[in-house]
């Protein structure tokens, strides 16, 4: 059943009109190499589908086969997307807080007529080796990794998981940006 | 699997029904994808402006409330202007969250469209992003 779309012409159109969407997820024991025109790996779904059978999620051991497992995966992905939004907001507020700290350096400087003047230097921002900057870097890596995970999850083209990503992002944005907006309102008076 | 960009008039984009065979269909698909990219850039700017407007109106409302309270010598309660402002803020923020969902979904759609490795579609996404950014971002600095 899997072979009919491996026509040498490699028309993706055949894939969509003749195959039911579940076809994408029958376990294939033989290696199916892509044929014609670089159309991509045939084991991957290339269109959206709603399915619960044999859904591989990110890692090799993680395969969803039942509705219950899909529900669990939905919740996990939802929470991951929510956490991602929260992490973005948290990093923004951390950055703002650490940049509010201004360092003043006063140093004596020779002035006219032999007097000594105090020159004050103002530095805004983070030092390279300061804890806030190192923390920001670590959080940045976590954010990048999670964003790639979410992208890969969306790339499974599984409708349930994609909805989980979108809903989690929306809920996370709603919950965490609410607090951010209040903070913006207070700290940026005379906006 | 070997994947590389190809020029082709055949592609299946995102959904089973979006199956393209002909140059006309491809041209239309490129236009749709282009429009999606323009929309994505516009939504980013629109969200920022909406947030700005909401914050401004909130500070206007809270200063108004302050004036009212000092005039009337009454304690603040949940009813009246304070409660209405909070409700308004809730709806405004809920609307923003919906817009955020749309933005996230369109962003992923664009990524998946590029993943089709069809060079025309890719050009559509890039051109749409350029046009969208060009048209929308100057609006950010406008009050």
Coordinates of C-alpha atoms in Angstrom, one line a residue:
Chain A
X1 CA 0.0 0.0 0.0
X2 CA 2.9 2.3 0.7
X3 CA 4.4 1.8 -2.7
X4 CA 2.0 3.4 -5.0
X5 CA 3.2 6.9 -4.3
X6 CA 6.8 6.0 -5.0
X7 CA 6.2 6.5 -8.7
X8 CA 9.3 7.7 -10.5
X9 CA 7.6 10.9 -11.3
X10 CA 7.4 11.8 -7.7
X11 CA 4.1 13.6 -7.9
X12 CA 3.1 14.8 -4.5
X13 CA -0.4 15.1 -5.9
X14 CA -0.8 11.3 -5.8
X15 CA -0.1 11.4 -2.2
X16 CA -3.0 13.6 -1.4
X17 CA -5.7 12.2 -3.6
X18 CA -5.3 8.5 -3.3
X19 CA -4.0 7.9 0.2
X20 CA -6.0 8.2 3.4
X21 CA -4.2 10.4 5.8
X22 CA -3.5 7.4 8.2
X23 CA -1.2 6.0 5.6
X24 CA 1.6 8.3 6.7
X25 CA 1.9 6.5 9.9
X26 CA 2.0 2.8 9.2
X27 CA 5.3 1.5 10.5
X28 CA 7.7 1.1 7.6
X29 CA 10.3 -1.5 8.1
X30 CA 12.1 -1.0 4.8
X31 CA 13.8 2.3 4.2
X32 CA 11.8 4.4 1.8
X33 CA 14.1 6.8 0.1
X34 CA 12.6 9.9 -1.5
X35 CA 12.1 9.6 -5.2
X36 CA 12.2 12.4 -7.7
X37 CA 12.6 16.1 -7.3
X38 CA 13.8 16.1 -3.7
X39 CA 10.3 15.8 -2.4
X40 CA 11.5 14.9 1.1
X41 CA 11.3 11.9 3.3
X42 CA 8.1 9.9 2.6
X43 CA 7.9 8.7 6.2
X44 CA 7.0 12.2 7.3
X45 CA 3.6 13.7 6.8
X46 CA 3.6 16.7 4.7
X47 CA 0.1 17.9 5.3
X48 CA -2.0 18.4 8.4
X49 CA -3.8 15.3 9.8
X50 CA -5.7 14.3 12.9
X51 CA -4.4 11.0 14.1
X52 CA -3.3 9.1 17.2
X53 CA -1.6 6.0 15.8
X54 CA 2.1 5.8 15.6
X55 CA 2.9 9.4 16.2
X56 CA 6.6 9.9 16.8
X57 CA 7.4 12.9 19.0
X58 CA 10.9 14.3 19.0
X59 CA 12.7 11.4 20.5
X60 CA 13.0 7.8 19.3
X61 CA 11.4 6.2 22.4
X62 CA 8.5 8.7 22.4
X63 CA 5.8 7.2 20.2
X64 CA 2.1 7.9 20.7
X65 CA -0.3 5.0 20.0
X66 CA -3.5 5.6 22.0
X67 CA -5.8 8.4 22.6
X68 CA -4.8 8.5 26.3
X69 CA -1.1 9.0 25.3
X70 CA -2.1 11.7 22.9
X71 CA -4.0 13.5 25.7
X72 CA -0.9 13.3 27.8
X73 CA 1.2 14.6 25.0
X74 CA -1.3 17.4 24.3
X75 CA -1.0 18.6 27.9
X76 CA 2.8 18.3 27.9
X77 CA 3.1 20.3 24.7
X78 CA 0.6 22.8 25.9
X79 CA 2.6 23.4 29.1
X80 CA 5.9 23.6 27.1
X81 CA 4.4 26.3 24.8
X82 CA 3.1 28.2 27.9
X83 CA 6.5 27.9 29.6
X84 CA 8.2 29.3 26.4
X85 CA 6.0 32.4 26.5
X86 CA 6.6 32.8 30.2
X87 CA 10.4 32.5 29.7
X88 CA 10.3 35.2 27.1
X89 CA 8.5 37.6 29.4
X90 CA 10.7 36.7 32.4
X91 CA 13.9 37.4 30.4
X92 CA 12.5 40.7 29.3
X93 CA 11.8 41.8 32.8
X94 CA 15.1 40.5 34.1
X95 CA 16.9 42.4 31.5
X96 CA 15.0 45.6 32.3
X97 CA 15.7 45.2 36.0
X98 CA 19.4 44.6 35.5
X99 CA 19.7 47.6 33.2
X100 CA 18.0 49.9 35.7
X101 CA 21.1 49.5 37.9
X102 CA 23.3 52.3 36.9
X103 CA 26.9 52.5 38.0
X104 CA 28.4 55.8 38.8
X105 CA 32.1 56.1 38.8
X106 CA 33.6 59.3 40.2
X107 CA 37.2 60.1 39.6
X108 CA 39.3 63.1 40.3
X109 CA 40.4 65.0 37.3
X110 CA 42.7 68.0 37.0
X111 CA 40.8 71.1 36.2
X112 CA 41.8 74.6 35.2
X113 CA 44.0 76.7 37.5
X114 CA 45.4 73.6 39.3
X115 CA 42.0 72.7 40.9
X116 CA 40.8 69.1 41.2
X117 CA 37.4 68.4 39.7
X118 CA 35.3 65.2 40.2
X119 CA 34.3 63.7 36.9
X120 CA 31.4 61.3 37.1
X121 CA 31.0 58.5 34.6
X122 CA 27.6 56.8 34.2
X123 CA 27.5 53.3 33.0
X124 CA 24.2 51.6 32.0
X125 CA 23.9 48.0 31.2
X126 CA 25.5 44.7 32.1
X127 CA 29.0 43.7 32.5
X128 CA 30.2 40.6 30.6
X129 CA 31.0 38.5 33.7
X130 CA 28.2 39.7 35.8
X131 CA 25.6 37.3 37.1
X132 CA 22.7 38.8 35.3
X133 CA 24.4 38.5 32.0
X134 CA 25.4 34.9 32.6
X135 CA 21.9 34.1 33.7
X136 CA 20.5 35.8 30.6
X137 CA 22.8 33.7 28.4
X138 CA 21.7 30.4 30.1
X139 CA 18.1 31.4 29.8
X140 CA 18.7 32.3 26.1
X141 CA 20.0 28.8 25.4
X142 CA 17.0 27.3 27.1
X143 CA 14.7 29.5 25.1
X144 CA 16.4 28.6 21.8
X145 CA 16.2 24.9 22.5
X146 CA 12.5 25.1 23.5
X147 CA 11.7 27.1 20.4
X148 CA 13.3 24.5 18.2
X149 CA 11.5 21.8 20.0
X150 CA 8.2 23.6 19.5
X151 CA 9.1 24.0 15.8
X152 CA 9.9 20.3 15.5
X153 CA 6.6 19.4 17.2
X154 CA 4.7 21.6 14.8
X155 CA 6.6 19.9 12.0
X156 CA 4.9 16.6 12.9
X157 CA 1.9 18.1 11.2
X158 CA -0.3 16.3 13.8
X159 CA -3.4 18.4 14.2
X160 CA -3.8 17.8 18.0
X161 CA -0.1 18.6 18.7
X162 CA -0.2 21.8 16.6
X163 CA -3.4 23.0 18.4
X164 CA -1.6 22.3 21.7
X165 CA 1.3 24.5 20.6
X166 CA -0.9 27.3 19.4
X167 CA -3.3 27.2 22.5
X168 CA -0.3 27.0 24.9
X169 CA 1.3 30.0 23.3
X170 CA -1.9 32.0 23.5
X171 CA -2.6 31.0 27.1
X172 CA 1.0 31.7 28.1
X173 CA 0.9 35.0 26.4
X174 CA -2.3 35.9 28.1
X175 CA -1.2 34.9 31.6
X176 CA 2.4 36.2 31.6
X177 CA 1.9 39.3 29.4
X178 CA -0.8 40.5 31.7
X179 CA 1.7 40.9 34.5
X180 CA 4.2 42.4 32.1
X181 CA 1.7 45.1 30.9
X182 CA 1.0 46.1 34.5
X183 CA 4.8 46.4 35.2
X184 CA 5.1 48.5 32.0
X185 CA 2.3 50.7 33.2
X186 CA 3.9 51.3 36.6
X187 CA 7.6 51.7 35.7
X188 CA 7.1 53.8 32.6
X189 CA 5.1 56.6 33.9
X190 CA 4.4 59.5 31.6
X191 CA 4.2 57.1 28.7
Chain B
X1 CA 16.9 12.0 2.9
X2 CA 18.1 14.4 0.2
X3 CA 16.3 17.7 0.3
X4 CA 17.1 20.7 -1.7
X5 CA 15.4 23.7 -3.3
X6 CA 13.8 23.0 -6.6
X7 CA 11.9 25.0 -9.1
X8 CA 8.6 23.2 -9.7
X9 CA 5.0 23.8 -10.5
X10 CA 3.9 20.9 -8.3
X11 CA 3.6 21.1 -4.6
X12 CA 1.3 20.2 -1.8
X13 CA 1.2 23.0 0.8
X14 CA 0.1 22.5 4.4
X15 CA -3.2 20.8 3.7
X16 CA -4.3 17.8 1.6
X17 CA -6.6 19.9 -0.5
X18 CA -3.9 22.5 -1.3
X19 CA -2.4 20.6 -4.2
X20 CA -0.8 22.6 -7.0
X21 CA -0.2 21.2 -10.5
X22 CA -0.1 24.1 -12.9
X23 CA 1.8 27.4 -13.3
X24 CA -1.5 29.2 -12.7
X25 CA -2.0 27.3 -9.4
X26 CA 1.6 28.0 -8.4
X27 CA 1.3 31.7 -9.1
X28 CA -1.9 31.8 -7.0
X29 CA -0.2 29.9 -4.2
X30 CA 2.8 32.2 -4.2
X31 CA 0.4 35.1 -3.9
X32 CA -1.4 33.5 -1.0
X33 CA 1.9 32.8 0.8
X34 CA 3.1 36.3 0.0
X35 CA 0.0 37.7 1.6
X36 CA 0.4 35.5 4.6
X37 CA 4.0 36.8 5.1
X38 CA 2.7 40.5 4.8
X39 CA 0.0 39.7 7.3
X40 CA 2.6 38.2 9.7
X41 CA 4.7 41.3 9.7
X42 CA 1.7 43.5 10.0
X43 CA 0.4 41.6 13.0
X44 CA 3.7 42.0 14.8
X45 CA 3.5 45.8 14.4
X46 CA -0.3 45.8 15.2
X47 CA 0.2 44.0 18.4
X48 CA 2.8 46.4 19.6
X49 CA 0.7 49.4 18.7
X50 CA -2.4 47.9 20.4
X51 CA -0.4 47.3 23.6
X52 CA 0.9 50.9 23.5
X53 CA -2.6 52.3 23.0
X54 CA -3.9 50.1 25.8
X55 CA -1.2 51.2 28.2
X56 CA -1.8 54.9 27.3
X57 CA -5.5 54.6 27.8
X58 CA -4.9 52.8 31.1
X59 CA -2.8 55.6 32.5
X60 CA -5.3 58.2 31.3
X61 CA -8.0 56.2 33.0
X62 CA -6.1 55.9 36.3
X63 CA -5.2 59.5 36.4
X64 CA -8.9 60.3 35.7
X65 CA -9.9 58.0 38.6
X66 CA -7.4 59.8 40.8
X67 CA -9.0 63.1 40.1
X68 CA -12.5 61.7 40.7
X69 CA -11.5 60.2 44.0
X70 CA -9.9 63.4 45.3
X71 CA -12.9 65.4 44.2
X72 CA -15.5 63.1 45.8
X73 CA -13.5 62.1 48.8
X74 CA -14.6 58.5 48.5
X75 CA -12.7 55.3 48.8
X76 CA -12.0 53.2 45.8
X77 CA -14.1 50.2 45.1
X78 CA -14.5 47.6 42.4
X79 CA -17.6 49.2 41.1
X80 CA -17.6 52.3 39.0
X81 CA -14.7 53.6 36.9
X82 CA -12.1 51.3 38.5
X83 CA -14.0 48.1 37.8
X84 CA -14.9 49.2 34.3
X85 CA -11.3 50.0 33.5
X86 CA -10.2 46.6 34.8
X87 CA -12.8 44.9 32.6
X88 CA -11.8 46.9 29.6
X89 CA -8.2 45.9 30.2
X90 CA -9.2 42.3 30.5
X91 CA -11.0 42.3 27.1
X92 CA -8.2 44.2 25.5
X93 CA -5.6 41.8 26.8
X94 CA -7.8 38.8 25.8
X95 CA -8.0 40.2 22.2
X96 CA -4.3 40.6 22.2
X97 CA -3.8 37.0 23.2
X98 CA -6.0 35.9 20.3
X99 CA -4.0 38.0 17.9
X100 CA -0.9 36.3 19.4
X101 CA -2.2 32.9 18.6
X102 CA -2.9 33.9 15.0
X103 CA 0.7 35.3 14.8
X104 CA 2.2 32.1 16.2
X105 CA 0.1 29.9 13.8
X106 CA 0.9 32.0 10.7
X107 CA 4.6 32.0 11.7
X108 CA 4.6 28.2 11.8
X109 CA 2.6 28.0 8.5
X110 CA 5.3 30.1 6.9
X111 CA 8.0 27.8 8.2
X112 CA 6.2 24.7 6.9
X113 CA 5.7 26.4 3.5
X114 CA 9.4 27.0 3.3
X115 CA 10.0 23.4 4.3
X116 CA 8.2 22.3 1.1
X117 CA 11.6 23.3 -0.5
X118 CA 9.8 24.8 -3.5
X119 CA 11.8 27.8 -4.6
X120 CA 8.8 29.8 -5.9
X121 CA 7.0 29.4 -2.5
X122 CA 10.2 30.4 -0.7
X123 CA 10.5 33.6 -2.9
X124 CA 6.9 34.3 -2.0
X125 CA 7.6 34.1 1.7
X126 CA 10.7 36.2 1.5
X127 CA 9.2 38.9 -0.7
X128 CA 6.1 39.0 1.5
X129 CA 8.2 39.4 4.6
X130 CA 10.1 42.3 2.9
X131 CA 6.9 44.0 1.7
X132 CA 5.2 43.5 5.0
X133 CA 8.2 44.8 7.0
X134 CA 8.6 47.8 4.6
X135 CA 5.0 48.8 4.9
X136 CA 4.3 48.1 8.5
X137 CA 7.4 49.0 10.6
X138 CA 7.3 52.7 9.9
X139 CA 3.9 52.7 11.5
X140 CA 5.6 51.7 14.8
X141 CA 7.1 55.1 15.3
X142 CA 3.9 56.9 14.4
X143 CA 2.0 57.8 17.5

